[in-house]
Amino acid sequence: MENTLLPAPERVAGEVVYVVYADDASGFGVVSMDEDRDGAIKASGPLASLTPGQAVTLVGRWTEHPKHGRTFEADFYELATPRTKKGLKTFLASDRFPGVGDAIAERLVKTFGTGLAEVIANQPERLAGVTGVSTALAGRIHGSWVSAGLLPQVVQLLAAVDLGPAVARAAVKRFGDEAAEMLTTDPYAYLSLPGVRWKHADALGRAAGIDDDDPRRLAAGAAGFLRGACWRGGHTVMAEEELLARLPSALGGGIDRARLAIDEAVDNGEIRREDQPLGDLPVPRVSPPPLHDAELAVADRIRVLTDADGSGNPLRNAEGNDDKLTDEQAHAVEAVSDHAVTILTGGPGTGKTFAVTELVRRATAAGANVALCAPTGRAAKRLEEVTGHAATTVHRLLEARPEPGEGFVFGRTADNPLPHDLVVADEWSMADVHLAAALLDALAPPSHLLLVGDPDQLPPVGPGATLRDLLAARNVPVTRLTKVHRQAAQSRIVTLAHELNAGGEPIVVGRDGDVFAVPERTPAIPARIAEIVAERAPAYFDCTPADVQVLAPMYRGAAGVDALNTALKERLNPAGTRRAVSGWHEGDRVVATRNDPEVDIANGDIGEVAGTDAKDGVVSVSFPQGIVELSGDRLNHLAPAWCLTVHKSQGGEWPVVVLVLDRSQMSMLTRELVYTAITRARRGLLLVGDAGLLVPAARRVGGGMAARHTTLSARLAANDAGATGAQGDGDTVDEEGQEA
């Protein structure tokens, strides 16, 4: 029966005059339009991608908005033919058409008039006849015009399965002109887009008439399920028997259909299957191709580097006074000159940083070309500060650049290796298998690699456990620092971290050295922490609020990251009457959430908004490497940084850390997470909520590196056995040979 309670959709057509508000993350926007019949109107809905001068037809209904008054609430929009020369010129001069600008836009409109739309769409070669328009620029204008027209079409089609404009934009970016057509020919390809789950893709498939046993559906279902399971768990491999047992829940049809789906995915290369024995790994086993290939690449590059002749190595000429080093530290330094790949590990206060600093000093004094790097910008900055030697992110070191659609391509590879004699990579517990493969691919003999990290911290966000697997490899020498130095042993932060990591009963009541327990009920935690950051911590530790970092295990909840960011902004940088640009005000503390080599930003970089330009939609952010101007989609990759999750804090260190310990977040309080949080603090640690939760957290080992299923350790062992004739006969140094 037809629902007569909902009003029939209405349509309005006009040109966008200006954008009132745009949220690129959700796609929601509010625009002012010059409507054909009634003059200026306000419209809201999935309109964040609209640009001034763009002509559109909106489909939706009229509503009364509490802030914007009478507003047309759009369900979707359709691109219309521009009605005026002014609007057409404004649209072409927008940042949607890079390289055009006001002057070229004006010449184009003057040459072709309102018929320019037809020329761009169907005869783009004619554009090159206009001064300043090259053949390449004409092609880019055509491509941008087609994309602008595709977007509303894809938005409308995806809305039927509850996917928003952000997915539509990603689809147009990934698939280009074929984005809409693929929704009827191969909708399962949309599974590769962020935010698209099996239920969405399968609904699109059914709408396209694809039946349950269609090979496209089966292969996509098996590959997508495996890929999702690996990413969620951090695994790189799964027993085929386990995939067979779990797959029917998604595909239906029982084991027979699941088996057919896996075979189909293996045949077309969407799943890698291995049938041969390898260590204790199950047979047969299956992996997503990128993860399978990355682990193979890491094992192969380790073999190439360790098998190479080390003669002519300038590190052998490095000299220094070993009296500065403990026996453990001296062994770590010597191991680097004797072996192509080595690992230095140990807990807080054991002197990893001092050993690295002395190694770098000796190597540079001997004339070696040394590079220091870390997975995040924050970790690289800290490494640079403590060693006095320039450091960068792994992505910057490898000259990464974005690849259209997804991921990165690297300028430094096996074909164009790094020129360094020694590469030191810090905070390697954060490195997933893809990053490890990229770094090792860029190293060629006789380069040496030192990996530094603490395997007891949280594992990487991405799949793999490269630090754990390399620590277990008998052909990769390991130095494990165990002695806590006298000065560090006087810090309760350091001793608390070791107690927690040992699974003991770490107790903190009131003030305990440089650690403070601050009891507080859940609803009052945000206000108490805002007071601590704004007043109490700066006064006690003689620092600024910027030196105090708040950490919480979860985003949601009354004491979660989101609530804390709101409370801290209101206390430290209230909006007042200032107009926000994409939600940001001058003085806001922000963190980059993805790598963007084009503007020299790394995932995890923390900065402060230095200025906003509402007219052009530009936000200027002061990062450690300088001020960067961001606009458009790039603003979607900033997040508030007054409070961070513990996962986001990895690689960072602050003078003072405030950690939320609240029973509402017990599900996240594991030994690895709390240990990681505690070791972020340098001078002071405040535990707000219930410090007694340290005890159950110490006993609760969560989904750390040990829980991840990978093949790298077994592949390294196979390499070692193949090289020596018997596994374990190689010339190795491991932690059992170290002085305790």
XYZ file of C-alpha atoms in Angstrom:
740
model
C 0.000 0.000 0.000
C 1.372 3.403 -0.935
C 2.349 5.621 1.959
C 0.250 8.774 1.641
C 1.697 10.411 4.762
C 4.879 11.548 3.017
C 4.559 14.595 0.742
C 5.343 14.077 -2.910
C 8.846 15.243 -3.887
C 9.163 18.760 -5.259
C 11.763 20.167 -7.644
C 13.513 23.523 -7.732
C 16.100 24.673 -10.262
C 18.655 27.443 -10.048
C 22.286 28.453 -9.681
C 24.349 28.213 -6.502
C 25.230 31.706 -5.288
C 27.400 30.720 -2.325
C 28.008 27.805 0.037
C 26.792 28.502 3.576
C 28.112 25.276 5.118
C 29.770 22.106 3.836
C 30.799 18.955 5.687
C 32.929 16.896 3.307
C 32.900 13.897 5.644
C 29.129 13.417 5.569
C 28.390 15.230 2.309
C 25.845 17.491 4.045
C 25.769 21.098 2.907
C 23.713 24.274 3.027
C 23.766 26.569 -0.012
C 22.133 29.804 -1.124
C 20.563 29.521 -4.581
C 19.155 31.926 -7.108
C 15.969 29.962 -7.814
C 14.231 30.380 -11.180
C 10.869 31.580 -9.876
C 11.207 32.885 -6.331
C 14.646 34.497 -6.215
C 17.166 33.594 -3.478
C 16.484 30.481 -1.398
C 18.334 28.333 1.107
C 18.733 24.616 0.415
C 20.193 21.790 2.528
C 20.955 18.119 2.007
C 23.727 16.119 0.275
C 25.048 19.330 -1.285
C 28.570 19.652 0.164
C 30.181 19.179 -3.256
C 28.292 22.058 -4.917
C 30.244 25.073 -6.119
C 29.136 28.707 -6.668
C 27.918 29.178 -10.229
C 26.852 25.538 -10.575
C 23.361 25.052 -12.042
C 21.350 22.279 -10.426
C 17.868 20.884 -10.037
C 17.079 19.826 -6.479
C 14.572 17.111 -5.627
C 13.068 17.138 -2.131
C 10.603 19.215 -0.089
C 10.196 22.565 1.638
C 10.806 22.674 5.404
C 11.177 25.241 8.172
C 14.775 25.093 9.468
C 15.330 26.440 13.046
C 18.516 28.266 11.988
C 18.152 28.951 8.266
C 14.377 29.564 8.119
C 12.405 28.379 5.100
C 14.701 25.843 3.454
C 14.434 23.366 0.628
C 15.516 19.996 2.019
C 17.002 18.092 -0.921
C 17.145 14.318 -1.186
C 19.498 14.599 -4.161
C 20.362 16.938 -6.989
C 20.787 16.737 -10.733
C 23.256 18.787 -12.740
C 21.487 21.256 -15.004
C 22.643 23.313 -17.977
C 24.072 26.660 -16.742
C 21.583 29.479 -17.215
C 23.852 32.555 -17.144
C 27.310 33.515 -18.338
C 28.149 34.809 -14.869
C 27.246 31.519 -13.241
C 29.168 29.529 -15.831
C 32.261 31.674 -15.344
C 32.079 31.343 -11.540
C 31.705 27.568 -11.797
C 34.689 27.158 -14.164
C 36.894 29.408 -12.022
C 36.265 27.279 -8.912
C 38.765 24.780 -7.511
C 36.772 22.008 -9.194
C 38.623 22.980 -12.408
C 42.345 23.255 -11.479
C 44.382 25.381 -13.864
C 41.463 27.465 -15.183
C 41.042 30.516 -12.942
C 39.160 33.749 -13.586
C 40.982 34.889 -16.734
C 40.679 31.640 -18.697
C 37.094 31.118 -17.493
C 36.170 34.563 -18.778
C 37.789 33.913 -22.172
C 35.998 30.565 -22.497
C 32.605 32.104 -21.721
C 33.276 35.026 -24.054
C 34.208 32.636 -26.890
C 31.390 30.102 -26.551
C 28.714 31.868 -24.484
C 26.198 29.663 -22.681
C 26.842 27.045 -25.368
C 30.142 26.369 -23.603
C 28.539 23.527 -21.617
C 27.806 21.615 -24.831
C 31.346 22.220 -26.101
C 32.974 20.977 -22.881
C 30.820 17.872 -22.764
C 30.952 16.818 -26.415
C 33.686 18.777 -28.256
C 36.413 19.465 -25.667
C 39.089 19.697 -28.370
C 37.610 23.073 -29.406
C 38.604 24.521 -26.016
C 42.280 24.380 -27.021
C 41.591 27.164 -29.535
C 41.212 29.643 -26.671
C 44.328 31.468 -25.489
C 45.844 29.831 -22.436
C 44.083 26.489 -22.899
C 46.407 23.645 -23.832
C 45.239 20.293 -25.142
C 46.016 18.771 -21.727
C 44.029 21.469 -19.894
C 41.109 20.989 -22.266
C 41.115 17.297 -21.394
C 41.164 18.050 -17.661
C 38.269 20.506 -18.008
C 36.264 17.835 -19.833
C 37.070 15.238 -17.179
C 36.103 17.539 -14.307
C 32.874 18.483 -16.097
C 31.928 14.838 -16.615
C 32.736 14.024 -12.980
C 30.566 16.902 -11.793
C 27.677 15.474 -13.780
C 28.295 11.911 -12.628
C 28.362 12.736 -8.952
C 24.667 13.585 -8.461
C 23.703 10.534 -10.511
C 25.829 8.237 -8.348
C 24.605 9.958 -5.158
C 21.018 9.232 -6.159
C 21.718 5.577 -6.976
C 23.656 4.931 -3.766
C 21.046 6.630 -1.578
C 18.779 3.648 -2.266
C 21.082 1.433 -0.166
C 21.795 4.078 2.511
C 25.218 5.090 1.212
C 25.937 8.793 1.372
C 27.595 11.396 -0.854
C 31.054 10.700 0.574
C 30.969 7.211 -0.971
C 29.681 8.667 -4.242
C 32.628 11.071 -4.392
C 35.043 8.234 -3.662
C 33.433 6.168 -6.433
C 33.745 8.933 -9.017
C 37.363 9.464 -7.972
C 38.173 5.747 -8.144
C 36.163 4.637 -11.175
C 35.910 7.883 -13.163
C 33.464 7.894 -16.057
C 32.424 4.311 -15.299
C 31.228 5.021 -11.732
C 27.527 5.016 -12.590
C 27.705 2.242 -15.178
C 29.465 -0.082 -12.720
C 26.461 0.069 -10.415
C 24.593 -2.036 -12.966
C 27.454 -4.072 -14.474
C 29.702 -4.820 -11.461
C 28.384 -3.230 -8.252
C 30.547 -5.551 -6.153
C 33.576 -3.513 -7.203
C 32.234 -0.866 -4.819
C 33.392 -3.091 -1.940
C 36.851 -1.571 -2.406
C 35.533 1.845 -1.295
C 35.676 3.029 2.333
C 32.343 2.668 4.074
C 30.872 0.095 1.662
C 29.970 -3.180 3.347
C 28.752 -6.448 1.963
C 25.113 -5.630 2.717
C 25.399 -2.477 0.572
C 27.135 -4.175 -2.345
C 24.772 -7.140 -2.252
C 21.736 -4.837 -2.263
C 23.192 -3.053 -5.299
C 23.817 -6.429 -6.915
C 20.246 -7.521 -6.399
C 18.991 -4.228 -7.783
C 21.153 -4.869 -10.860
C 19.578 -8.319 -11.301
C 22.639 -10.357 -10.259
C 21.531 -13.730 -8.882
C 22.902 -15.500 -5.821
C 25.211 -17.878 -7.696
C 26.600 -15.353 -10.164
C 30.427 -15.757 -10.255
C 30.841 -12.012 -9.735
C 28.864 -12.159 -6.494
C 30.573 -15.295 -5.226
C 34.135 -14.123 -5.896
C 33.485 -10.661 -4.486
C 31.836 -12.122 -1.403
C 34.689 -14.499 -0.621
C 37.407 -11.928 -1.275
C 35.588 -9.149 0.563
C 34.855 -11.313 3.601
C 38.486 -12.448 3.822
C 39.803 -8.928 3.337
C 37.517 -7.534 6.035
C 38.347 -10.281 8.522
C 42.077 -9.730 8.020
C 41.893 -5.968 8.397
C 39.686 -6.120 11.485
C 41.918 -8.649 13.222
C 45.258 -7.435 11.882
C 45.857 -10.803 10.222
C 47.507 -11.515 6.885
C 46.346 -15.124 6.513
C 43.408 -17.393 7.377
C 42.921 -21.133 7.309
C 40.727 -21.978 4.315
C 38.696 -24.237 6.598
C 37.849 -21.232 8.783
C 36.838 -19.121 5.779
C 34.639 -21.971 4.537
C 32.906 -22.143 7.903
C 32.304 -18.391 8.181
C 31.477 -17.469 4.594
C 27.926 -18.919 4.408
C 26.772 -16.270 6.884
C 27.372 -13.685 4.161
C 26.643 -15.621 0.960
C 23.976 -18.041 2.139
C 23.687 -21.440 0.448
C 25.906 -23.456 2.773
C 29.412 -24.896 2.423
C 29.056 -25.854 -1.243
C 28.404 -22.282 -2.307
C 31.206 -21.040 -0.040
C 33.657 -23.515 -1.584
C 32.612 -22.446 -5.077
C 33.049 -18.793 -4.089
C 36.586 -19.343 -2.790
C 37.559 -21.295 -5.921
C 36.147 -18.515 -8.095
C 38.099 -15.860 -6.167
C 41.307 -17.909 -6.348
C 40.879 -18.455 -10.095
C 40.496 -14.757 -10.847
C 43.296 -13.684 -8.508
C 41.203 -12.055 -5.768
C 42.449 -14.591 -3.188
C 45.863 -16.247 -2.856
C 45.778 -19.910 -1.812
C 48.811 -21.862 -0.553
C 48.764 -25.655 -0.266
C 52.367 -26.383 0.709
C 53.452 -26.814 4.351
C 55.101 -23.781 5.941
C 56.061 -23.979 9.596
C 53.003 -24.530 11.775
C 50.662 -22.671 9.420
C 47.435 -24.397 8.355
C 47.136 -26.069 4.959
C 45.480 -24.930 2.803
C 45.516 -21.256 3.793
C 44.227 -18.137 2.048
C 45.281 -14.489 2.010
C 44.267 -11.227 0.329
C 46.785 -10.742 -2.513
C 48.276 -7.430 -1.249
C 49.003 -8.939 2.180
C 50.360 -12.196 0.768
C 52.633 -10.331 -1.639
C 53.822 -7.867 1.025
C 54.948 -10.632 3.409
C 56.697 -12.448 0.582
C 58.468 -9.205 -0.332
C 59.629 -8.552 3.249
C 61.045 -12.061 3.600
C 62.772 -11.849 0.225
C 64.360 -8.442 0.882
C 65.600 -9.577 4.316
C 67.273 -12.526 2.584
C 68.843 -10.329 -0.116
C 70.225 -7.838 2.408
C 71.551 -10.435 4.868
C 73.167 -12.555 2.141
C 75.058 -9.611 0.622
C 78.790 -9.041 0.987
C 79.371 -6.327 3.624
C 82.838 -5.281 2.441
C 83.407 -1.570 1.997
C 80.857 -0.775 4.681
C 81.753 2.647 6.220
C 80.058 1.623 9.481
C 83.006 -0.679 10.183
C 85.179 2.443 10.533
C 82.880 4.009 13.167
C 84.701 4.579 16.428
C 83.548 5.766 19.818
C 84.060 5.525 23.549
C 82.179 2.473 24.760
C 82.467 3.759 28.338
C 79.381 5.859 27.558
C 77.375 2.732 26.811
C 76.213 -0.225 28.839
C 77.277 -3.633 27.584
C 73.805 -4.092 26.089
C 73.942 -0.758 24.265
C 77.488 -1.359 23.014
C 76.388 -4.719 21.638
C 73.519 -3.040 19.777
C 75.884 -0.544 18.158
C 78.369 -3.245 17.154
C 75.630 -5.466 15.717
C 74.642 -2.768 13.236
C 78.117 -2.703 11.683
C 78.273 -6.509 11.491
C 74.813 -7.283 10.136
C 72.655 -5.806 7.371
C 69.382 -5.900 9.345
C 69.246 -5.630 13.139
C 66.667 -4.871 15.816
C 66.971 -2.858 19.023
C 64.165 -3.302 21.526
C 63.396 -2.705 25.180
C 60.975 -1.019 27.531
C 60.947 2.589 28.807
C 64.062 3.824 30.569
C 66.359 1.145 29.139
C 68.310 3.532 26.908
C 67.170 2.759 23.358
C 67.306 6.432 22.422
C 70.799 6.924 23.854
C 72.097 3.890 21.946
C 70.602 5.198 18.706
C 72.041 8.671 19.307
C 75.549 7.265 19.852
C 75.234 5.004 16.808
C 74.216 7.920 14.596
C 77.059 10.079 15.960
C 79.662 7.404 15.229
C 78.268 6.584 11.795
C 78.178 10.197 10.617
C 81.674 10.797 12.013
C 82.877 7.849 9.902
C 81.386 9.442 6.776
C 78.324 7.226 6.516
C 75.162 8.568 4.901
C 72.513 8.135 7.623
C 68.726 8.506 7.435
C 66.359 8.469 10.409
C 62.646 7.797 9.992
C 59.476 6.716 11.800
C 55.945 5.749 10.749
C 54.360 9.057 11.856
C 55.379 12.682 11.716
C 55.058 12.990 15.482
C 57.437 10.064 16.079
C 59.897 11.404 13.496
C 59.902 14.844 15.129
C 60.656 13.315 18.518
C 63.460 11.193 17.038
C 64.986 14.306 15.489
C 64.804 16.220 18.772
C 66.491 13.538 20.888
C 69.240 12.577 18.405
C 69.993 16.002 16.932
C 69.918 14.415 13.456
C 67.283 15.165 10.810
C 64.447 12.638 10.769
C 61.393 12.192 8.597
C 58.441 9.879 8.096
C 58.921 6.655 6.187
C 56.564 7.968 3.495
C 58.608 11.137 3.016
C 61.866 9.178 2.999
C 60.481 6.949 0.252
C 59.226 9.976 -1.721
C 55.610 8.824 -1.599
C 52.963 10.457 -3.742
C 49.231 9.759 -3.821
C 47.954 7.352 -6.425
C 44.598 8.294 -7.988
C 41.898 6.172 -6.421
C 43.847 4.774 -3.482
C 47.172 4.376 -1.774
C 50.602 5.669 -2.715
C 53.336 5.077 -5.194
C 56.899 5.441 -3.963
C 59.727 7.213 -5.713
C 62.267 5.061 -3.875
C 62.033 1.382 -4.827
C 64.330 -1.488 -5.806
C 64.798 0.290 -9.143
C 65.701 3.573 -7.425
C 67.008 2.592 -3.988
C 67.822 4.890 -1.112
C 71.412 6.190 -1.176
C 71.998 5.720 2.558
C 74.537 3.485 4.252
C 72.375 3.270 7.363
C 68.620 3.697 7.840
C 67.251 3.806 11.393
C 63.490 3.262 11.651
C 62.048 4.071 15.083
C 58.689 3.111 16.667
C 58.543 0.014 14.458
C 55.763 -1.550 16.519
C 53.513 0.833 14.539
C 54.593 -0.432 11.117
C 52.192 -2.700 9.256
C 53.332 -5.171 6.632
C 52.733 -2.768 3.721
C 55.018 -0.106 5.220
C 57.674 -2.707 6.038
C 57.594 -4.013 2.477
C 57.888 -0.505 1.027
C 60.905 0.407 3.183
C 62.747 -2.847 2.551
C 62.055 -2.619 -1.174
C 63.942 0.685 -1.232
C 67.084 -0.756 0.404
C 69.869 -2.339 -1.609
C 73.154 -3.883 -0.392
C 75.304 -2.723 1.282
C 72.712 -0.570 3.077
C 72.091 -1.381 6.735
C 68.750 -1.198 8.514
C 68.195 -0.804 12.252
C 64.625 -1.268 13.448
C 63.839 0.162 16.891
C 60.639 -0.610 18.742
C 58.797 -1.990 21.732
C 56.696 -5.081 20.905
C 54.673 -4.701 24.117
C 52.951 -1.574 22.786
C 49.795 -1.611 20.704
C 50.169 -3.335 17.327
C 49.945 -1.396 14.058
C 46.560 -0.187 12.861
C 47.031 -2.051 9.572
C 47.531 -5.817 9.140
C 50.682 -7.677 10.085
C 53.051 -7.919 13.028
C 56.405 -7.255 11.405
C 58.269 -6.305 14.590
C 57.071 -9.454 16.378
C 57.885 -11.670 13.407
C 61.342 -10.192 12.898
C 62.103 -10.546 16.605
C 61.359 -14.259 16.236
C 63.571 -14.638 13.151
C 66.846 -16.398 13.913
C 68.638 -14.703 11.022
C 67.858 -11.154 12.224
C 70.099 -10.166 15.179
C 68.238 -8.684 18.152
C 69.512 -6.660 21.079
C 66.996 -6.433 23.906
C 67.794 -3.750 26.482
C 66.645 -4.867 29.927
C 68.482 -2.645 32.416
C 66.466 0.365 33.601
C 68.902 3.218 34.105
C 69.229 4.896 37.480
C 67.666 8.217 36.500
C 64.766 6.523 34.716
C 64.224 4.193 37.686
C 63.450 7.255 39.828
C 60.415 7.995 37.639
C 57.155 6.427 38.788
C 55.978 6.659 35.175
C 58.742 4.227 34.151
C 58.318 1.834 37.076
C 54.519 1.875 36.665
C 54.870 0.948 32.993
C 57.131 -2.007 33.845
C 54.815 -3.182 36.641
C 51.833 -3.056 34.318
C 53.661 -4.845 31.526
C 54.720 -7.607 33.886
C 51.071 -8.302 34.697
C 51.473 -7.302 38.341
C 49.254 -5.120 40.520
C 50.191 -1.510 39.755
C 48.693 0.642 42.504
C 48.526 4.450 42.420
C 46.817 6.458 45.158
C 46.894 10.247 45.280
C 50.289 11.607 44.304
C 52.870 8.901 43.647
C 56.042 10.609 42.405
C 55.307 11.975 38.931
C 52.021 10.020 38.686
C 48.745 11.373 40.076
C 45.449 9.547 40.637
C 42.484 11.905 40.215
C 39.229 10.161 41.245
C 36.180 11.330 39.335
C 32.702 10.114 38.344
C 32.028 9.489 34.648
C 29.727 12.496 33.957
C 32.153 14.939 35.576
C 35.309 13.719 33.813
C 35.188 16.163 30.831
C 34.843 19.243 33.077
C 37.570 18.029 35.461
C 39.986 17.317 32.610
C 39.271 20.703 30.995
C 40.225 22.343 34.303
C 43.388 20.219 34.588
C 44.566 21.084 31.069
C 43.664 24.773 31.236
C 44.928 25.574 34.745
C 46.161 22.927 37.148
C 48.707 21.031 35.029
C 50.316 24.178 33.521
C 50.623 25.709 37.002
C 52.085 22.579 38.633
C 54.442 21.510 35.841
C 55.328 25.035 34.664
C 54.181 24.311 31.130
C 51.516 25.452 28.675
C 48.220 23.704 27.857
C 49.814 22.679 24.545
C 52.301 20.552 26.540
C 49.435 18.540 28.042
C 47.921 15.746 25.946
C 44.666 14.063 26.905
C 44.213 10.395 25.928
C 41.120 8.203 26.099
C 40.486 4.604 24.973
C 37.221 5.222 23.080
C 35.574 7.876 20.928
C 32.036 7.508 22.260
C 30.530 7.917 25.689
C 30.352 10.596 28.344
C 34.118 10.298 28.937
C 35.110 9.485 25.366
C 37.331 11.351 22.938
C 34.442 13.178 21.265
C 32.989 14.506 24.535
C 36.433 15.486 25.802
C 37.310 17.325 22.589
C 34.081 19.315 22.903
C 34.752 20.219 26.546
C 38.393 21.115 25.923
C 37.601 23.321 22.928
C 34.921 25.167 24.894
C 37.432 25.816 27.686
C 40.594 26.481 25.676
C 39.333 27.989 22.403
C 35.589 28.826 22.510
C 33.985 29.712 19.180
C 32.178 32.776 20.502
C 30.810 34.772 17.595
C 33.539 33.649 15.195
C 32.518 32.004 11.950
C 33.883 28.507 11.447
C 35.405 27.290 8.194
C 34.552 23.606 7.765
C 34.103 23.476 11.534
C 37.502 24.997 12.413
C 38.431 28.218 14.212
C 41.783 29.915 14.607
C 43.533 28.389 17.624
C 42.022 24.911 17.268
C 44.346 21.982 17.895
C 44.135 19.463 15.032
C 45.648 16.177 13.899
C 46.116 14.953 10.326
C 44.355 11.647 9.744
C 46.082 10.607 6.516
C 49.354 11.050 4.643
C 49.300 13.795 2.012
C 52.759 14.171 0.437
C 51.551 16.905 -1.931
C 51.282 19.332 1.008
C 53.937 17.623 3.167
C 51.540 16.321 5.829
C 51.894 12.927 7.489
C 49.219 10.947 9.278
C 49.494 11.829 12.967
C 50.981 15.306 12.494
C 49.556 17.637 15.151
C 49.157 21.337 14.464
C 47.232 24.460 15.360
C 44.872 26.393 13.119
C 46.716 29.626 12.371
C 43.960 31.299 10.352
C 40.762 30.803 8.369
C 39.436 32.310 5.153
C 35.664 31.874 4.945
C 35.451 33.425 1.485
C 37.791 30.900 -0.144
C 37.140 28.058 2.305
C 40.820 27.870 3.306
C 42.167 26.812 6.694
C 45.841 27.542 7.467
C 47.398 25.071 9.896
C 50.752 25.486 11.612
C 52.453 22.081 11.677
C 56.007 21.491 12.973
C 57.261 21.598 9.368
C 55.553 24.946 8.645
C 52.189 26.498 7.789
C 50.053 24.571 5.312
C 46.933 25.934 3.599
C 44.153 23.370 3.281
C 40.827 23.509 1.463
C 38.209 21.265 -0.112
C 38.516 17.530 0.558
C 41.775 18.024 2.472
C 39.826 19.590 5.343
C 38.051 16.270 5.676
C 41.336 14.737 6.824
C 41.726 16.840 9.951
C 40.357 15.869 13.361
C 40.360 17.620 16.756
C 43.486 16.865 18.766
C 42.674 18.296 22.198
C 42.075 14.640 23.079
C 43.360 11.623 21.124
C 42.690 7.919 21.287
C 45.593 5.927 22.662
C 45.966 4.332 19.219
C 46.382 7.807 17.673
C 48.996 8.741 20.292
C 51.434 6.003 19.242
C 54.845 7.392 18.407
C 54.233 10.590 20.356
C 55.586 11.836 23.658
C 54.416 14.822 25.704
C 55.639 16.487 28.904
C 52.307 15.735 30.592
C 49.696 13.105 29.714
C 46.170 12.931 31.121
C 44.727 9.420 30.736
C 41.055 8.578 31.202
C 40.487 5.385 33.211
C 36.737 4.902 33.425
C 34.547 1.840 33.919
C 32.422 2.818 30.926
C 35.476 2.036 28.770
C 36.525 -1.220 30.452
C 36.187 -3.179 27.219
C 39.179 -1.277 25.821
C 41.398 -1.291 28.913
C 43.996 -3.909 28.030
C 47.610 -4.214 29.109
C 48.895 -3.161 25.689
C 46.677 -0.078 25.493
C 47.341 1.258 28.993
C 51.085 0.492 28.713
C 51.220 2.435 25.437
C 49.378 5.377 27.016
C 51.589 5.515 30.119
C 54.783 5.491 28.062
C 53.665 8.627 26.184
C 54.293 10.752 29.323
C 57.674 12.320 30.013
C 57.321 14.485 33.162
C 53.868 13.890 34.538
C 50.976 11.401 34.251
C 47.474 12.070 35.574
C 45.037 9.145 35.793
C 41.521 10.610 35.822
C 38.555 8.440 36.785
C 39.394 5.225 38.644
C 43.128 4.468 38.938
C 42.211 1.081 40.422
C 41.396 -0.063 36.891
C 45.139 -0.392 36.295
C 45.064 -3.762 38.073
C 42.484 -5.515 35.840
C 44.059 -3.860 32.795
C 47.455 -5.365 33.702
C 45.898 -8.830 33.807
C 43.978 -8.454 30.577
C 46.050 -9.126 27.489
C 44.069 -7.832 24.508
C 44.330 -8.163 20.770
C 48.013 -7.267 20.602
C 50.672 -8.515 18.214
C 50.572 -12.006 19.726
C 46.970 -12.469 18.571
C 47.719 -11.792 14.906
C 47.945 -14.583 12.332
C 50.747 -13.967 9.829
C 53.124 -15.910 7.584
C 56.229 -13.715 7.834
C 57.915 -15.517 10.731
C 57.488 -18.888 9.013
C 58.774 -17.489 5.708
C 61.859 -16.066 7.424
C 62.485 -19.416 9.114
C 62.149 -21.187 5.752
C 64.653 -18.753 4.239
C 67.050 -19.438 7.084
C 66.682 -23.212 6.757
C 67.166 -23.004 3.006
C 70.317 -20.943 3.388
C 71.939 -23.076 6.100
C 70.595 -26.526 5.373
C 68.973 -26.730 8.794
C 66.809 -24.213 10.538
C 68.601 -22.443 13.389
C 72.180 -22.944 12.128
C 72.646 -19.351 10.936
C 75.012 -16.806 12.476
C 72.478 -14.983 14.635
C 72.354 -13.027 17.847
C 69.154 -12.978 19.823
C 67.982 -11.733 23.170
C 68.982 -14.950 24.901
C 72.607 -14.113 24.175
C 72.346 -10.692 25.785
C 73.540 -9.643 29.203
C 70.569 -9.161 31.530
